[in-house]
């Protein structure tokens, strides 16, 4: 996982931060027994996913050709002298 840079993009960070804020808002209003505030927080969580997807579509996410970096590194063979 360390070799694939999974999630190390502006789109991923922005989407997760917005979703985290939404979870905090929803949690606070749930403790205060305010259903409308809870659902507003859940809308913010969904907004985080939408913003992340839009940013990825704008080119701020991980490029498609980089998805197999970890798999390509795992498939390389050792030199013949190291296999013995």
PDB file of C-alpha atoms in Angstrom:
ATOM      1  CA  UNK A   1       0.000   0.000   0.000  1.00  0.00           C
ATOM      2  CA  UNK A   2       2.870   2.388   0.692  1.00  0.00           C
ATOM      3  CA  UNK A   3       4.097   2.177  -2.892  1.00  0.00           C
ATOM      4  CA  UNK A   4       0.761   3.059  -4.498  1.00  0.00           C
ATOM      5  CA  UNK A   5       0.305   6.594  -3.013  1.00  0.00           C
ATOM      6  CA  UNK A   6      -3.289   5.648  -2.290  1.00  0.00           C
ATOM      7  CA  UNK A   7      -5.192   8.742  -1.213  1.00  0.00           C
ATOM      8  CA  UNK A   8      -2.278  11.189  -1.389  1.00  0.00           C
ATOM      9  CA  UNK A   9      -4.066  13.664  -3.671  1.00  0.00           C
ATOM     10  CA  UNK A  10      -5.785  17.014  -3.178  1.00  0.00           C
ATOM     11  CA  UNK A  11      -9.116  15.431  -4.161  1.00  0.00           C
ATOM     12  CA  UNK A  12      -8.822  12.721  -1.505  1.00  0.00           C
ATOM     13  CA  UNK A  13      -7.689  15.086   1.249  1.00  0.00           C
ATOM     14  CA  UNK A  14     -10.437  17.627   0.499  1.00  0.00           C
ATOM     15  CA  UNK A  15     -13.189  15.014   0.349  1.00  0.00           C
ATOM     16  CA  UNK A  16     -12.083  13.375   3.594  1.00  0.00           C
ATOM     17  CA  UNK A  17     -11.741  16.681   5.455  1.00  0.00           C
ATOM     18  CA  UNK A  18     -15.242  17.778   4.405  1.00  0.00           C
ATOM     19  CA  UNK A  19     -16.676  14.377   5.370  1.00  0.00           C
ATOM     20  CA  UNK A  20     -14.892  14.523   8.745  1.00  0.00           C
ATOM     21  CA  UNK A  21     -16.408  17.943   9.447  1.00  0.00           C
ATOM     22  CA  UNK A  22     -19.807  16.516   8.534  1.00  0.00           C
ATOM     23  CA  UNK A  23     -19.351  13.602  10.947  1.00  0.00           C
ATOM     24  CA  UNK A  24     -18.400  16.035  13.709  1.00  0.00           C
ATOM     25  CA  UNK A  25     -21.471  18.189  13.016  1.00  0.00           C
ATOM     26  CA  UNK A  26     -23.758  15.142  12.887  1.00  0.00           C
ATOM     27  CA  UNK A  27     -22.263  13.727  16.082  1.00  0.00           C
ATOM     28  CA  UNK A  28     -22.641  16.985  17.985  1.00  0.00           C
ATOM     29  CA  UNK A  29     -26.267  17.402  16.964  1.00  0.00           C
ATOM     30  CA  UNK A  30     -27.001  13.760  17.723  1.00  0.00           C
ATOM     31  CA  UNK A  31     -25.775  14.256  21.294  1.00  0.00           C
ATOM     32  CA  UNK A  32     -27.899  17.429  21.537  1.00  0.00           C
ATOM     33  CA  UNK A  33     -30.929  15.423  20.277  1.00  0.00           C
ATOM     34  CA  UNK A  34     -31.480  17.733  17.296  1.00  0.00           C
ATOM     35  CA  UNK A  35     -32.472  15.559  14.303  1.00  0.00           C
ATOM     36  CA  UNK A  36     -32.418  18.422  11.799  1.00  0.00           C
ATOM     37  CA  UNK A  37     -28.796  19.274  12.687  1.00  0.00           C
ATOM     38  CA  UNK A  38     -27.861  15.591  12.501  1.00  0.00           C
ATOM     39  CA  UNK A  39     -29.243  15.308   8.972  1.00  0.00           C
ATOM     40  CA  UNK A  40     -27.513  18.553   8.005  1.00  0.00           C
ATOM     41  CA  UNK A  41     -24.240  16.934   9.102  1.00  0.00           C
ATOM     42  CA  UNK A  42     -25.007  13.871   7.018  1.00  0.00           C
ATOM     43  CA  UNK A  43     -25.593  16.125   3.998  1.00  0.00           C
ATOM     44  CA  UNK A  44     -22.134  17.611   4.615  1.00  0.00           C
ATOM     45  CA  UNK A  45     -20.693  14.064   4.652  1.00  0.00           C
ATOM     46  CA  UNK A  46     -22.292  13.346   1.267  1.00  0.00           C
ATOM     47  CA  UNK A  47     -21.051  16.710   0.000  1.00  0.00           C
ATOM     48  CA  UNK A  48     -17.499  15.582   0.820  1.00  0.00           C
ATOM     49  CA  UNK A  49     -17.889  12.619  -1.519  1.00  0.00           C
ATOM     50  CA  UNK A  50     -19.330  14.787  -4.273  1.00  0.00           C
ATOM     51  CA  UNK A  51     -16.560  17.392  -3.948  1.00  0.00           C
ATOM     52  CA  UNK A  52     -13.904  14.654  -4.006  1.00  0.00           C
ATOM     53  CA  UNK A  53     -15.412  13.115  -7.148  1.00  0.00           C
ATOM     54  CA  UNK A  54     -15.615  16.496  -8.896  1.00  0.00           C
ATOM     55  CA  UNK A  55     -12.010  17.291  -8.010  1.00  0.00           C
ATOM     56  CA  UNK A  56     -10.915  13.864  -9.301  1.00  0.00           C
ATOM     57  CA  UNK A  57     -12.765  14.557 -12.560  1.00  0.00           C
ATOM     58  CA  UNK A  58     -10.917  17.893 -12.783  1.00  0.00           C
ATOM     59  CA  UNK A  59      -7.602  16.023 -12.688  1.00  0.00           C
ATOM     60  CA  UNK A  60      -6.707  16.556  -9.025  1.00  0.00           C
ATOM     61  CA  UNK A  61      -7.016  12.875  -8.136  1.00  0.00           C
ATOM     62  CA  UNK A  62      -4.720   9.943  -8.733  1.00  0.00           C
ATOM     63  CA  UNK A  63      -4.052   9.330 -12.449  1.00  0.00           C
ATOM     64  CA  UNK A  64      -5.500   6.064 -13.777  1.00  0.00           C
ATOM     65  CA  UNK A  65      -2.131   4.760 -14.957  1.00  0.00           C
ATOM     66  CA  UNK A  66      -0.711   4.896 -11.401  1.00  0.00           C
ATOM     67  CA  UNK A  67      -3.249   2.464  -9.905  1.00  0.00           C
ATOM     68  CA  UNK A  68      -1.078  -0.575 -10.612  1.00  0.00           C
ATOM     69  CA  UNK A  69       2.227   0.734  -9.235  1.00  0.00           C
ATOM     70  CA  UNK A  70       2.277  -1.605  -6.245  1.00  0.00           C
ATOM     71  CA  UNK A  71       1.320  -4.609  -8.379  1.00  0.00           C
ATOM     72  CA  UNK A  72       4.016  -3.864 -10.953  1.00  0.00           C
ATOM     73  CA  UNK A  73       6.665  -3.586  -8.238  1.00  0.00           C
ATOM     74  CA  UNK A  74       5.567  -6.906  -6.709  1.00  0.00           C
ATOM     75  CA  UNK A  75       5.855  -8.724 -10.057  1.00  0.00           C
ATOM     76  CA  UNK A  76       9.491  -7.790 -10.749  1.00  0.00           C
ATOM     77  CA  UNK A  77      11.932 -10.640 -10.407  1.00  0.00           C
ATOM     78  CA  UNK A  78      15.222 -10.735  -8.558  1.00  0.00           C
ATOM     79  CA  UNK A  79      18.409 -11.009 -10.617  1.00  0.00           C
ATOM     80  CA  UNK A  80      19.486 -14.602 -11.342  1.00  0.00           C
ATOM     81  CA  UNK A  81      22.390 -14.362  -8.866  1.00  0.00           C
ATOM     82  CA  UNK A  82      20.013 -13.448  -6.017  1.00  0.00           C
ATOM     83  CA  UNK A  83      17.586 -16.341  -6.590  1.00  0.00           C
ATOM     84  CA  UNK A  84      19.863 -19.088  -5.324  1.00  0.00           C
TER      85      UNK A  84
END
